[in-house]
Amino acid sequence: MVGGRLLPGEAGPAAQFMYENPTGARLALYVTGTPRDETTFRLFRDGNRRPFYWVNNPASYAMSGPISEGKLPSIAIEVSSALAGGRPSPGTSVDHIRNVTH
């Protein structure tokens, strides 16, 4: 981890973490609380950007960086599992990810 910040969010406190791999590629993770009781994964396409968003009650996450589109879902599921105590939420799999184009 390169760094992090505590930020104001729409639903209360939020945090942003910046990670860097050995080759210098950076990945940003934004985390905030959510009142939704659901688990959802979505990949957004906006030009060259491919932010990945997911909700895993009680938190919402957004991840962005120069990572291949194919790796983002796997990284998101790993992060979600780690934050949930090492176990994926019920119904969590790469097959359940929805793509959204903007």
mmCIF file of N, CA and C in Angstrom:
data_model
loop_
_atom_site.group_PDB
_atom_site.id
_atom_site.type_symbol
_atom_site.label_atom_id
_atom_site.label_comp_id
_atom_site.label_asym_id
_atom_site.label_seq_id
_atom_site.Cartn_x
_atom_site.Cartn_y
_atom_site.Cartn_z
ATOM 1 N N MET A 1 0.851 -1.170 0.000
ATOM 2 C CA MET A 1 0.000 0.000 0.000
ATOM 3 C C MET A 1 0.897 1.234 0.000
ATOM 4 N N VAL A 2 0.564 2.167 -0.897
ATOM 5 C CA VAL A 2 1.312 3.403 -1.024
ATOM 6 C C VAL A 2 0.766 4.457 -0.060
ATOM 7 N N GLY A 3 -0.549 4.444 0.149
ATOM 8 C CA GLY A 3 -1.138 5.432 1.034
ATOM 9 C C GLY A 3 -2.639 5.301 1.105
ATOM 10 N N GLY A 4 -3.238 6.138 1.921
ATOM 11 C CA GLY A 4 -4.680 6.121 2.083
ATOM 12 C C GLY A 4 -5.163 7.434 2.657
ATOM 13 N N ARG A 5 -6.458 7.656 2.506
ATOM 14 C CA ARG A 5 -7.063 8.883 3.013
ATOM 15 C C ARG A 5 -8.458 8.584 3.542
ATOM 16 N N LEU A 6 -8.825 9.275 4.599
ATOM 17 C CA LEU A 6 -10.188 9.251 5.095
ATOM 18 C C LEU A 6 -10.912 10.406 4.424
ATOM 19 N N LEU A 7 -12.063 10.123 3.824
ATOM 20 C CA LEU A 7 -12.798 11.122 3.054
ATOM 21 C C LEU A 7 -14.250 11.191 3.506
ATOM 22 N N PRO A 8 -14.923 12.337 3.249
ATOM 23 C CA PRO A 8 -16.362 12.379 3.500
ATOM 24 C C PRO A 8 -17.072 11.650 2.365
ATOM 25 N N GLY A 9 -18.064 10.863 2.696
ATOM 26 C CA GLY A 9 -18.843 10.161 1.687
ATOM 27 C C GLY A 9 -20.314 10.502 1.820
ATOM 28 N N GLU A 10 -21.072 10.159 0.825
ATOM 29 C CA GLU A 10 -22.503 10.456 0.836
ATOM 30 C C GLU A 10 -23.219 9.752 1.993
ATOM 31 N N ALA A 11 -22.787 8.538 2.330
ATOM 32 C CA ALA A 11 -23.427 7.758 3.397
ATOM 33 C C ALA A 11 -22.616 7.784 4.685
ATOM 34 N N GLY A 12 -21.668 8.729 4.811
ATOM 35 C CA GLY A 12 -20.829 8.800 6.007
ATOM 36 C C GLY A 12 -19.370 8.727 5.620
ATOM 37 N N PRO A 13 -18.510 8.326 6.548
ATOM 38 C CA PRO A 13 -17.081 8.280 6.246
ATOM 39 C C PRO A 13 -16.762 7.322 5.102
ATOM 40 N N ALA A 14 -15.721 7.671 4.361
ATOM 41 C CA ALA A 14 -15.248 6.834 3.263
ATOM 42 C C ALA A 14 -13.717 6.800 3.346
ATOM 43 N N ALA A 15 -13.129 5.846 2.654
ATOM 44 C CA ALA A 15 -11.667 5.745 2.644
ATOM 45 C C ALA A 15 -11.197 5.440 1.231
ATOM 46 N N GLN A 16 -10.028 5.950 0.892
ATOM 47 C CA GLN A 16 -9.409 5.641 -0.386
ATOM 48 C C GLN A 16 -8.012 5.122 -0.109
ATOM 49 N N PHE A 17 -7.683 3.987 -0.712
ATOM 50 C CA PHE A 17 -6.379 3.361 -0.552
ATOM 51 C C PHE A 17 -5.709 3.260 -1.912
ATOM 52 N N MET A 18 -4.409 3.500 -1.944
ATOM 53 C CA MET A 18 -3.641 3.401 -3.182
ATOM 54 C C MET A 18 -2.617 2.290 -3.016
ATOM 55 N N TYR A 19 -2.636 1.368 -3.958
ATOM 56 C CA TYR A 19 -1.701 0.248 -3.959
ATOM 57 C C TYR A 19 -0.829 0.333 -5.198
ATOM 58 N N GLU A 20 0.398 -0.181 -5.084
ATOM 59 C CA GLU A 20 1.313 -0.189 -6.212
ATOM 60 C C GLU A 20 1.999 -1.550 -6.284
ATOM 61 N N ASN A 21 2.034 -2.130 -7.489
ATOM 62 C CA ASN A 21 2.699 -3.421 -7.639
ATOM 63 C C ASN A 21 4.189 -3.207 -7.923
ATOM 64 N N PRO A 22 4.987 -4.267 -7.982
ATOM 65 C CA PRO A 22 6.433 -4.119 -8.190
ATOM 66 C C PRO A 22 6.829 -3.425 -9.495
ATOM 67 N N THR A 23 5.941 -3.422 -10.499
ATOM 68 C CA THR A 23 6.265 -2.743 -11.765
ATOM 69 C C THR A 23 5.837 -1.280 -11.770
ATOM 70 N N GLY A 24 5.218 -0.805 -10.682
ATOM 71 C CA GLY A 24 4.815 0.595 -10.578
ATOM 72 C C GLY A 24 3.376 0.881 -10.964
ATOM 73 N N ALA A 25 2.620 -0.137 -11.383
ATOM 74 C CA ALA A 25 1.200 0.075 -11.717
ATOM 75 C C ALA A 25 0.422 0.315 -10.427
ATOM 76 N N ARG A 26 -0.419 1.332 -10.439
ATOM 77 C CA ARG A 26 -1.193 1.686 -9.242
ATOM 78 C C ARG A 26 -2.654 1.313 -9.385
ATOM 79 N N LEU A 27 -3.241 0.956 -8.265
ATOM 80 C CA LEU A 27 -4.644 0.578 -8.190
ATOM 81 C C LEU A 27 -5.249 1.338 -7.014
ATOM 82 N N ALA A 28 -6.341 2.055 -7.251
ATOM 83 C CA ALA A 28 -7.021 2.805 -6.192
ATOM 84 C C ALA A 28 -8.270 2.040 -5.764
ATOM 85 N N LEU A 29 -8.496 1.982 -4.458
ATOM 86 C CA LEU A 29 -9.682 1.334 -3.890
ATOM 87 C C LEU A 29 -10.404 2.354 -3.021
ATOM 88 N N TYR A 30 -11.684 2.593 -3.318
ATOM 89 C CA TYR A 30 -12.524 3.513 -2.560
ATOM 90 C C TYR A 30 -13.556 2.676 -1.821
ATOM 91 N N VAL A 31 -13.718 2.926 -0.517
ATOM 92 C CA VAL A 31 -14.625 2.130 0.316
ATOM 93 C C VAL A 31 -15.525 3.075 1.094
ATOM 94 N N THR A 32 -16.818 2.771 1.110
ATOM 95 C CA THR A 32 -17.774 3.550 1.899
ATOM 96 C C THR A 32 -18.894 2.643 2.382
ATOM 97 N N GLY A 33 -19.625 3.086 3.367
ATOM 98 C CA GLY A 33 -20.751 2.321 3.883
ATOM 99 C C GLY A 33 -21.941 2.396 2.952
ATOM 100 N N THR A 34 -22.817 1.400 3.056
ATOM 101 C CA THR A 34 -24.032 1.388 2.245
ATOM 102 C C THR A 34 -25.171 0.784 3.052
ATOM 103 N N PRO A 35 -26.376 1.319 2.889
ATOM 104 C CA PRO A 35 -27.521 0.754 3.595
ATOM 105 C C PRO A 35 -28.126 -0.453 2.877
ATOM 106 N N ARG A 36 -27.615 -0.792 1.685
ATOM 107 C CA ARG A 36 -28.197 -1.884 0.893
ATOM 108 C C ARG A 36 -27.817 -3.245 1.464
ATOM 109 N N ASP A 37 -28.730 -4.168 1.385
ATOM 110 C CA ASP A 37 -28.480 -5.539 1.811
ATOM 111 C C ASP A 37 -28.393 -6.403 0.559
ATOM 112 N N GLU A 38 -27.251 -6.324 -0.131
ATOM 113 C CA GLU A 38 -27.088 -7.042 -1.386
ATOM 114 C C GLU A 38 -25.615 -7.251 -1.679
ATOM 115 N N THR A 39 -25.337 -8.089 -2.651
ATOM 116 C CA THR A 39 -23.992 -8.247 -3.187
ATOM 117 C C THR A 39 -24.099 -8.081 -4.689
ATOM 118 N N THR A 40 -23.406 -7.097 -5.246
ATOM 119 C CA THR A 40 -23.464 -6.787 -6.670
ATOM 120 C C THR A 40 -22.070 -6.446 -7.167
ATOM 121 N N PHE A 41 -21.727 -6.899 -8.355
ATOM 122 C CA PHE A 41 -20.457 -6.570 -8.995
ATOM 123 C C PHE A 41 -20.761 -5.963 -10.363
ATOM 124 N N ARG A 42 -20.082 -4.858 -10.722
ATOM 125 C CA ARG A 42 -20.294 -4.221 -12.035
ATOM 126 C C ARG A 42 -18.993 -3.652 -12.563
ATOM 127 N N LEU A 43 -18.782 -3.840 -13.856
ATOM 128 C CA LEU A 43 -17.651 -3.243 -14.545
ATOM 129 C C LEU A 43 -18.198 -2.141 -15.441
ATOM 130 N N PHE A 44 -17.707 -0.914 -15.264
ATOM 131 C CA PHE A 44 -18.143 0.212 -16.079
ATOM 132 C C PHE A 44 -17.106 0.467 -17.162
ATOM 133 N N ARG A 45 -17.569 0.802 -18.331
ATOM 134 C CA ARG A 45 -16.675 1.171 -19.430
ATOM 135 C C ARG A 45 -16.952 2.623 -19.790
ATOM 136 N N ASP A 46 -15.912 3.425 -19.738
ATOM 137 C CA ASP A 46 -16.024 4.835 -20.090
ATOM 138 C C ASP A 46 -14.732 5.217 -20.806
ATOM 139 N N GLY A 47 -14.727 5.075 -22.132
ATOM 140 C CA GLY A 47 -13.501 5.312 -22.894
ATOM 141 C C GLY A 47 -12.463 4.270 -22.527
ATOM 142 N N ASN A 48 -11.267 4.725 -22.164
ATOM 143 C CA ASN A 48 -10.197 3.813 -21.774
ATOM 144 C C ASN A 48 -10.267 3.412 -20.303
ATOM 145 N N ARG A 49 -11.141 4.052 -19.560
ATOM 146 C CA ARG A 49 -11.260 3.746 -18.124
ATOM 147 C C ARG A 49 -12.161 2.542 -17.914
ATOM 148 N N ARG A 50 -11.810 1.711 -16.953
ATOM 149 C CA ARG A 50 -12.584 0.520 -16.610
ATOM 150 C C ARG A 50 -12.758 0.427 -15.088
ATOM 151 N N PRO A 51 -13.430 1.406 -14.471
ATOM 152 C CA PRO A 51 -13.629 1.296 -13.031
ATOM 153 C C PRO A 51 -14.535 0.108 -12.704
ATOM 154 N N PHE A 52 -14.245 -0.549 -11.624
ATOM 155 C CA PHE A 52 -15.009 -1.712 -11.202
ATOM 156 C C PHE A 52 -15.670 -1.366 -9.883
ATOM 157 N N TYR A 53 -16.960 -1.648 -9.767
ATOM 158 C CA TYR A 53 -17.760 -1.253 -8.613
ATOM 159 C C TYR A 53 -18.450 -2.469 -8.045
ATOM 160 N N TRP A 54 -18.485 -2.577 -6.725
ATOM 161 C CA TRP A 54 -19.272 -3.651 -6.136
ATOM 162 C C TRP A 54 -19.800 -3.256 -4.773
ATOM 163 N N VAL A 55 -20.909 -3.887 -4.417
ATOM 164 C CA VAL A 55 -21.562 -3.702 -3.123
ATOM 165 C C VAL A 55 -21.544 -5.048 -2.432
ATOM 166 N N ASN A 56 -21.095 -5.054 -1.212
ATOM 167 C CA ASN A 56 -21.131 -6.252 -0.381
ATOM 168 C C ASN A 56 -21.492 -5.772 1.010
ATOM 169 N N ASN A 57 -22.771 -5.857 1.334
ATOM 170 C CA ASN A 57 -23.297 -5.310 2.567
ATOM 171 C C ASN A 57 -22.351 -5.598 3.720
ATOM 172 N N PRO A 58 -21.960 -4.611 4.487
ATOM 173 C CA PRO A 58 -22.451 -3.242 4.610
ATOM 174 C C PRO A 58 -21.589 -2.193 3.914
ATOM 175 N N ALA A 59 -20.851 -2.554 2.880
ATOM 176 C CA ALA A 59 -19.960 -1.585 2.255
ATOM 177 C C ALA A 59 -20.079 -1.590 0.735
ATOM 178 N N SER A 60 -19.708 -0.450 0.131
ATOM 179 C CA SER A 60 -19.616 -0.308 -1.319
ATOM 180 C C SER A 60 -18.160 -0.032 -1.651
ATOM 181 N N TYR A 61 -17.722 -0.543 -2.792
ATOM 182 C CA TYR A 61 -16.323 -0.417 -3.195
ATOM 183 C C TYR A 61 -16.250 0.041 -4.646
ATOM 184 N N ALA A 62 -15.196 0.786 -4.968
ATOM 185 C CA ALA A 62 -14.890 1.135 -6.354
ATOM 186 C C ALA A 62 -13.383 0.969 -6.501
ATOM 187 N N MET A 63 -12.980 0.354 -7.610
ATOM 188 C CA MET A 63 -11.570 0.088 -7.846
ATOM 189 C C MET A 63 -11.234 0.536 -9.260
ATOM 190 N N SER A 64 -10.090 1.194 -9.404
ATOM 191 C CA SER A 64 -9.702 1.688 -10.709
ATOM 192 C C SER A 64 -8.180 1.678 -10.827
ATOM 193 N N GLY A 65 -7.715 1.383 -12.008
ATOM 194 C CA GLY A 65 -6.287 1.390 -12.253
ATOM 195 C C GLY A 65 -5.991 0.753 -13.596
ATOM 196 N N PRO A 66 -4.728 0.800 -14.011
ATOM 197 C CA PRO A 66 -4.349 0.250 -15.311
ATOM 198 C C PRO A 66 -4.184 -1.274 -15.260
ATOM 199 N N ILE A 67 -5.202 -1.947 -14.788
ATOM 200 C CA ILE A 67 -5.211 -3.403 -14.685
ATOM 201 C C ILE A 67 -6.100 -3.922 -15.808
ATOM 202 N N SER A 68 -5.756 -5.041 -16.391
ATOM 203 C CA SER A 68 -6.562 -5.570 -17.493
ATOM 204 C C SER A 68 -7.980 -5.858 -17.027
ATOM 205 N N GLU A 69 -8.918 -5.629 -17.939
ATOM 206 C CA GLU A 69 -10.335 -5.824 -17.644
ATOM 207 C C GLU A 69 -10.603 -7.227 -17.112
ATOM 208 N N GLY A 70 -9.884 -8.214 -17.619
ATOM 209 C CA GLY A 70 -10.087 -9.586 -17.180
ATOM 210 C C GLY A 70 -9.640 -9.852 -15.759
ATOM 211 N N LYS A 71 -8.699 -9.068 -15.238
ATOM 212 C CA LYS A 71 -8.186 -9.276 -13.880
ATOM 213 C C LYS A 71 -9.008 -8.554 -12.818
ATOM 214 N N LEU A 72 -9.689 -7.466 -13.192
ATOM 215 C CA LEU A 72 -10.433 -6.680 -12.204
ATOM 216 C C LEU A 72 -11.458 -7.505 -11.418
ATOM 217 N N PRO A 73 -12.279 -8.341 -12.072
ATOM 218 C CA PRO A 73 -13.250 -9.118 -11.302
ATOM 219 C C PRO A 73 -12.588 -10.043 -10.285
ATOM 220 N N SER A 74 -11.508 -10.700 -10.661
ATOM 221 C CA SER A 74 -10.826 -11.606 -9.740
ATOM 222 C C SER A 74 -10.242 -10.850 -8.557
ATOM 223 N N ILE A 75 -9.645 -9.686 -8.828
ATOM 224 C CA ILE A 75 -9.093 -8.875 -7.743
ATOM 225 C C ILE A 75 -10.222 -8.410 -6.820
ATOM 226 N N ALA A 76 -11.338 -7.978 -7.386
ATOM 227 C CA ALA A 76 -12.474 -7.516 -6.585
ATOM 228 C C ALA A 76 -13.007 -8.626 -5.690
ATOM 229 N N ILE A 77 -13.119 -9.829 -6.211
ATOM 230 C CA ILE A 77 -13.614 -10.949 -5.408
ATOM 231 C C ILE A 77 -12.614 -11.287 -4.306
ATOM 232 N N GLU A 78 -11.321 -11.212 -4.597
ATOM 233 C CA GLU A 78 -10.294 -11.445 -3.574
ATOM 234 C C GLU A 78 -10.391 -10.411 -2.465
ATOM 235 N N VAL A 79 -10.502 -9.137 -2.842
ATOM 236 C CA VAL A 79 -10.613 -8.058 -1.863
ATOM 237 C C VAL A 79 -11.880 -8.240 -1.027
ATOM 238 N N SER A 80 -12.993 -8.501 -1.691
ATOM 239 C CA SER A 80 -14.260 -8.681 -0.996
ATOM 240 C C SER A 80 -14.187 -9.852 -0.020
ATOM 241 N N SER A 81 -13.590 -10.934 -0.448
ATOM 242 C CA SER A 81 -13.443 -12.114 0.415
ATOM 243 C C SER A 81 -12.556 -11.808 1.617
ATOM 244 N N ALA A 82 -11.441 -11.118 1.369
ATOM 245 C CA ALA A 82 -10.524 -10.784 2.458
ATOM 246 C C ALA A 82 -11.190 -9.883 3.491
ATOM 247 N N LEU A 83 -11.969 -8.914 3.023
ATOM 248 C CA LEU A 83 -12.640 -7.994 3.934
ATOM 249 C C LEU A 83 -13.807 -8.648 4.655
ATOM 250 N N ALA A 84 -14.298 -9.768 4.135
ATOM 251 C CA ALA A 84 -15.399 -10.497 4.772
ATOM 252 C C ALA A 84 -14.870 -11.652 5.627
ATOM 253 N N GLY A 85 -13.601 -11.608 5.970
ATOM 254 C CA GLY A 85 -13.030 -12.648 6.820
ATOM 255 C C GLY A 85 -12.531 -13.850 6.050
ATOM 256 N N GLY A 86 -12.226 -13.673 4.766
ATOM 257 C CA GLY A 86 -11.658 -14.765 3.991
ATOM 258 C C GLY A 86 -12.656 -15.651 3.280
ATOM 259 N N ARG A 87 -13.944 -15.356 3.404
ATOM 260 C CA ARG A 87 -14.954 -16.168 2.734
ATOM 261 C C ARG A 87 -15.745 -15.300 1.779
ATOM 262 N N PRO A 88 -15.930 -15.765 0.523
ATOM 263 C CA PRO A 88 -16.749 -14.986 -0.400
ATOM 264 C C PRO A 88 -18.205 -14.946 0.056
ATOM 265 N N SER A 89 -18.869 -13.874 -0.247
ATOM 266 C CA SER A 89 -20.291 -13.779 0.065
ATOM 267 C C SER A 89 -21.064 -14.779 -0.774
ATOM 268 N N PRO A 90 -22.218 -15.225 -0.301
ATOM 269 C CA PRO A 90 -23.024 -16.163 -1.089
ATOM 270 C C PRO A 90 -23.312 -15.607 -2.470
ATOM 271 N N GLY A 91 -23.174 -16.425 -3.497
ATOM 272 C CA GLY A 91 -23.470 -16.017 -4.861
ATOM 273 C C GLY A 91 -22.357 -15.228 -5.517
ATOM 274 N N THR A 92 -21.211 -15.096 -4.853
ATOM 275 C CA THR A 92 -20.106 -14.316 -5.405
ATOM 276 C C THR A 92 -19.272 -15.171 -6.340
ATOM 277 N N SER A 93 -19.240 -14.787 -7.597
ATOM 278 C CA SER A 93 -18.377 -15.448 -8.572
ATOM 279 C C SER A 93 -18.171 -14.518 -9.749
ATOM 280 N N VAL A 94 -17.144 -14.768 -10.515
ATOM 281 C CA VAL A 94 -16.866 -13.941 -11.685
ATOM 282 C C VAL A 94 -18.037 -13.986 -12.662
ATOM 283 N N ASP A 95 -18.778 -15.078 -12.702
ATOM 284 C CA ASP A 95 -19.900 -15.228 -13.630
ATOM 285 C C ASP A 95 -21.055 -14.254 -13.329
ATOM 286 N N HIS A 96 -21.116 -13.711 -12.120
ATOM 287 C CA HIS A 96 -22.224 -12.842 -11.744
ATOM 288 C C HIS A 96 -21.941 -11.358 -11.998
ATOM 289 N N ILE A 97 -20.841 -11.056 -12.651
ATOM 290 C CA ILE A 97 -20.473 -9.671 -12.893
ATOM 291 C C ILE A 97 -21.185 -9.114 -14.110
ATOM 292 N N ARG A 98 -21.784 -7.941 -13.956
ATOM 293 C CA ARG A 98 -22.486 -7.286 -15.055
ATOM 294 C C ARG A 98 -21.611 -6.194 -15.632
ATOM 295 N N ASN A 99 -21.575 -6.102 -16.948
ATOM 296 C CA ASN A 99 -20.829 -5.042 -17.636
ATOM 297 C C ASN A 99 -21.768 -3.903 -17.964
ATOM 298 N N VAL A 100 -21.327 -2.675 -17.719
ATOM 299 C CA VAL A 100 -22.118 -1.493 -18.020
ATOM 300 C C VAL A 100 -21.243 -0.564 -18.859
ATOM 301 N N THR A 101 -21.746 -0.136 -20.013
ATOM 302 C CA THR A 101 -20.994 0.762 -20.879
ATOM 303 C C THR A 101 -21.571 2.162 -20.778
ATOM 304 N N HIS A 102 -20.709 3.166 -20.561
ATOM 305 C CA HIS A 102 -21.136 4.567 -20.515
ATOM 306 C C HIS A 102 -20.641 5.279 -21.736
#
